Amino acid sequence: MFKRVLIAAALFVGFEVSAGAAFAQQVTGTPGSPEATTTITGKQLPPPDPKFGGVIKEKASESKSWWPPRVVPPKGAPNVLLIMTDDQGFGAPSTFGGVIPTPAMDRIAKAGLRYTNFHSTSLCSPTRAAIITGRNHHSVGFGVVGEVATGFPGYDSIIPIEKGTIGTILKENGYATSWFGKDHNTPSYQSSQAGPFNQWPNGMGFDYFYGFVGGDASQWQPNLFRNTTAIYPFRGNPGWNLETAMADEAIHYMKQLKEIAPGKPWLVYYVPGATHAPHHPTPEWIRKISDMHLFDQGWNKVRETIFANQKRLGIMPADAKLTPWPKELPEWDSLGELEKKLFIKQADIYGAYLAYADNEIGRVIQAVEDLGELDNTLIIYIGGDNGASAEGMLNGTPNEFTTFNGVAVPVKAQYLWYPFWGSDKTFPHYAAEWAWAMDTPFKWVKQVPSHFGGTAQGMVMSWPGHIKDLGGIRRQFHHVIDIVPTILEAAGIPAPDTINGIKQLPIEGVSMVYTWDQANAKASTRHTTQYFEMLGNRAIYHEGWVAATTPVTLPWELSTKPPPDVITGYKWELYNVQDDPTEFNDLAAKMPEKLKQMQELFYSEAKKYNVLPLDNSTLARWNTPRPSLTAGQTVFTYSGELTGVPASAAPSILNKSYTITAEVEIPEGGAEGMIVTEGGRFGGYGLFLSRSFNWWYKAGLFRNVGLGVLAFGLLLVWRGRSRNWSRLKMRMSYTVVILASLLVLAIFTTHIVNVGRGKPVFLYNLLNLKRTTWSGPALGAGKHTIVFDYKSDGPGLGKGGTGVLSVDGKEVARNSLEHGTPITFPEDETFDIGQDTRTGVAMLEYRYDVPFKFTGKINKLTFNLAPAPNAVAEPRTELGPTMEAPEPEPIDEAPER
């Protein structure tokens, strides 16, 4: 055996020699044979090709073949199932004292460890960038969500090539790597079919991707991709839901690997959209959780129950104090019955969504066991990527995009959606007060990095035979950047020096493997210092102390005034979290010198990790110009069919004047279908031909049957007269003739008079609250030019305007919008030409079923956009409520799912 290793070392001179025993090269099989495998040092990825170890003569018969060995991970390297939910909140799951049952998370906690002092960045894509790179979020370009990226290294949403991902590292070391669920790390301006794809999951080292791109998505009709190809499995599939489909896909992936490559370890990065809005559980889970009446006593009582559970379970020490309820949020007992009923419904749907997601995660975990892989799988299950979300505003909303556009929906108006809450007729979010309760025992919520309510995440971890303190609790401070070094140490794989020839910068997290040993249960954390920053709010953790700014804006409100100076406009707080884990007792006034030391440490860390320049604006960042395929473009020309284009690569009609010109060709018998649309049920617009009822002309069978029935009726009348039939028989014969004549008449009413043919319609859907339409007469066969010309009343956000619909140079409709959409159409919808890929913009009038393909021909489609007024993006102006919510329209009564 020793001789074999020496031979292998001589032959594999192309592979680097390991720097230490922990990463010593391991060779199996006969060197040069097809079955030979080897580990690599992992310092250079991909590894250099080994030198050919065979013999080459003039004749193959005199030569000796030699195959390069297959790269495999070190012996004993585990499978890795890395799970992270979305917007969950520390106190939501039963595992961490919550009232919502999460048996899958409970299972991992009982089989391993619970971590009660584990932290995120306080916002979605920043946490996700940190967890896959092992670096701080500013360090990898995600100082904020990608939708508000700006042109600074810490904020441009570009992960530097010198900071490779865990996907790349494990893949090049012989792992199969996959990503299921939410991808919020592809820059919005790189998310179209034109790429580039280097920062899609496949380009970041994940061999297989099944999920959606962006911050959120309907679970009933998501913007779903398999690798980089859009797919629509929900079409014609009532009851389909992404939570279940994603679990099915992950289970199939693992089963397939087991059967094809049984010895190959895998990384499954499993990140469902739950519980980010929209809250979309199935009806079965809604009934199950609603019947439990978990939230009937209101948010204050629920918070007290959670805190008592946390003490009982040992999540919080016995002397911990529950932080006070904020004066900015109403107490439950101050509400009326109408409000309470709505808010209970909102929480029931959220609870059902979390329980449903945990159940599907449980199916994935059970599949690992059924495949015989549980003992060889490191499972890390993180409850949320940030604190619970208050983005539903004070009253919640049936449509999350009302919040993003500065529109508060009154409680009474929300009752229109009450029977459908959680179905595909809603894109719902609960009231902000529930978010504060779900973050028990801490203060604040998602978006707020300065306090643990925004960053604390319950985490559980198991690996049978390696984590032996089953059911144990760990209180060491740790952060999402510690996940990558933990996985690498468990797998026996070093961080690489280079990837694709690019020198790699150090991983910034520390491994948590030391916490697995029961002897280290109370050991000091090895993660001694950690900064936090988001949208100007900031904090610094250091050796059991936290200094934090007091938020100057409320996450559930859209500020109507400019923010204060980002450096001098903030008050700071100070906590000894070693003794005060809930951040109850502010020591800033008593210990000013300690506070000053901590503040200086924050700015030192900020310089080190690309946190500067600090910026506490929001709207200005949303509207900042970014690199894109459409930057500076005002004229867009298309033809034929084009679907699935994200907003970043489409013409934006928001807050400006514009003209849409469609040159179409209508076949004999008329046409119907979508010409162009962006958005859907929850906001957007569409130019289309209404549904055509000219069934007679298009269906030769029906025409021939009608003519045949008419001939048959005339024959009956003739025969009846010649045979002197009875009065009854003659009446029946005349009835046949009359009915057949009516059918024949339909030929003329649909073909000549154009009754039933598709009419040109432009429909503007204001956040599923109000729809405004322009329509013209039905179009006959031939070429037509349809023009919709809109003149905005701007400048300004959400201003109204006047639109004119013309056909072949003649005005056919004129109407006005009181308000336009100020900030964004639904981000999970797309720009489509020739069909509508997800949900329709129409509700009752002109309702259609997707994909509503255009049955004519689109010869040319042109968008002419006026320049966006400068007033839209004033650099120091923040967004206040842009409009009063219009009285919502009735909802169609089609069965929900």
PDB file of N, CA and C in Angstrom, residues 62 68 119 191 227 370 372 422 437 444 607 616 619 683 743 826:
ATOM      1  N   GLU A  62       1.831  -0.697 -28.617  1.00  0.00           N
ATOM      2  CA  GLU A  62       3.065  -0.662 -27.840  1.00  0.00           C
ATOM      3  C   GLU A  62       3.028   0.413 -26.746  1.00  0.00           C
ATOM      4  N   PRO A  68      -6.617  10.271 -16.185  1.00  0.00           N
ATOM      5  CA  PRO A  68      -6.491  11.120 -14.987  1.00  0.00           C
ATOM      6  C   PRO A  68      -7.510  10.674 -13.940  1.00  0.00           C
ATOM      7  N   HIS A 119     -26.700  34.996  14.126  1.00  0.00           N
ATOM      8  CA  HIS A 119     -27.175  36.260  13.560  1.00  0.00           C
ATOM      9  C   HIS A 119     -27.027  36.344  12.046  1.00  0.00           C
ATOM     10  N   SER A 191     -30.485  39.761 -14.845  1.00  0.00           N
ATOM     11  CA  SER A 191     -31.412  38.647 -14.651  1.00  0.00           C
ATOM     12  C   SER A 191     -32.235  38.300 -15.880  1.00  0.00           C
ATOM     13  N   ASN A 227     -32.282  25.899 -13.886  1.00  0.00           N
ATOM     14  CA  ASN A 227     -31.012  26.484 -14.311  1.00  0.00           C
ATOM     15  C   ASN A 227     -31.260  27.911 -14.807  1.00  0.00           C
ATOM     16  N   ASP A 370     -34.485   8.090   4.254  1.00  0.00           N
ATOM     17  CA  ASP A 370     -34.955   6.965   3.444  1.00  0.00           C
ATOM     18  C   ASP A 370     -33.898   6.499   2.452  1.00  0.00           C
ATOM     19  N   GLY A 372     -30.848   6.351   3.156  1.00  0.00           N
ATOM     20  CA  GLY A 372     -29.742   5.802   3.941  1.00  0.00           C
ATOM     21  C   GLY A 372     -28.593   6.760   4.123  1.00  0.00           C
ATOM     22  N   GLY A 422     -54.440  34.381   1.314  1.00  0.00           N
ATOM     23  CA  GLY A 422     -53.506  33.272   1.137  1.00  0.00           C
ATOM     24  C   GLY A 422     -53.647  32.561  -0.187  1.00  0.00           C
ATOM     25  N   ALA A 437     -43.968  40.755  17.365  1.00  0.00           N
ATOM     26  CA  ALA A 437     -44.243  39.594  18.224  1.00  0.00           C
ATOM     27  C   ALA A 437     -43.436  38.377  17.794  1.00  0.00           C
ATOM     28  N   TRP A 444     -37.289  45.407  17.642  1.00  0.00           N
ATOM     29  CA  TRP A 444     -37.157  45.695  16.219  1.00  0.00           C
ATOM     30  C   TRP A 444     -37.365  44.467  15.338  1.00  0.00           C
ATOM     31  N   LYS A 607     -14.320  50.434   7.608  1.00  0.00           N
ATOM     32  CA  LYS A 607     -13.295  50.692   6.604  1.00  0.00           C
ATOM     33  C   LYS A 607     -12.727  49.397   6.046  1.00  0.00           C
ATOM     34  N   ASN A 616     -28.194  56.505   4.276  1.00  0.00           N
ATOM     35  CA  ASN A 616     -29.475  56.153   4.887  1.00  0.00           C
ATOM     36  C   ASN A 616     -30.675  56.545   4.034  1.00  0.00           C
ATOM     37  N   LEU A 619     -35.444  55.785  -1.212  1.00  0.00           N
ATOM     38  CA  LEU A 619     -36.030  56.029  -2.526  1.00  0.00           C
ATOM     39  C   LEU A 619     -34.987  56.456  -3.546  1.00  0.00           C
ATOM     40  N   GLY A 683     -50.849  44.368 -10.256  1.00  0.00           N
ATOM     41  CA  GLY A 683     -50.401  45.646 -10.783  1.00  0.00           C
ATOM     42  C   GLY A 683     -49.738  45.461 -12.135  1.00  0.00           C
ATOM     43  N   LEU A 743     -78.489  30.283 -36.435  1.00  0.00           N
ATOM     44  CA  LEU A 743     -77.079  29.945 -36.545  1.00  0.00           C
ATOM     45  C   LEU A 743     -76.480  30.537 -37.811  1.00  0.00           C
ATOM     46  N   PRO A 826     -45.167  44.487  -9.849  1.00  0.00           N
ATOM     47  CA  PRO A 826     -44.737  43.271  -9.147  1.00  0.00           C
ATOM     48  C   PRO A 826     -43.466  42.680  -9.744  1.00  0.00           C
TER      49      PRO A 826
END
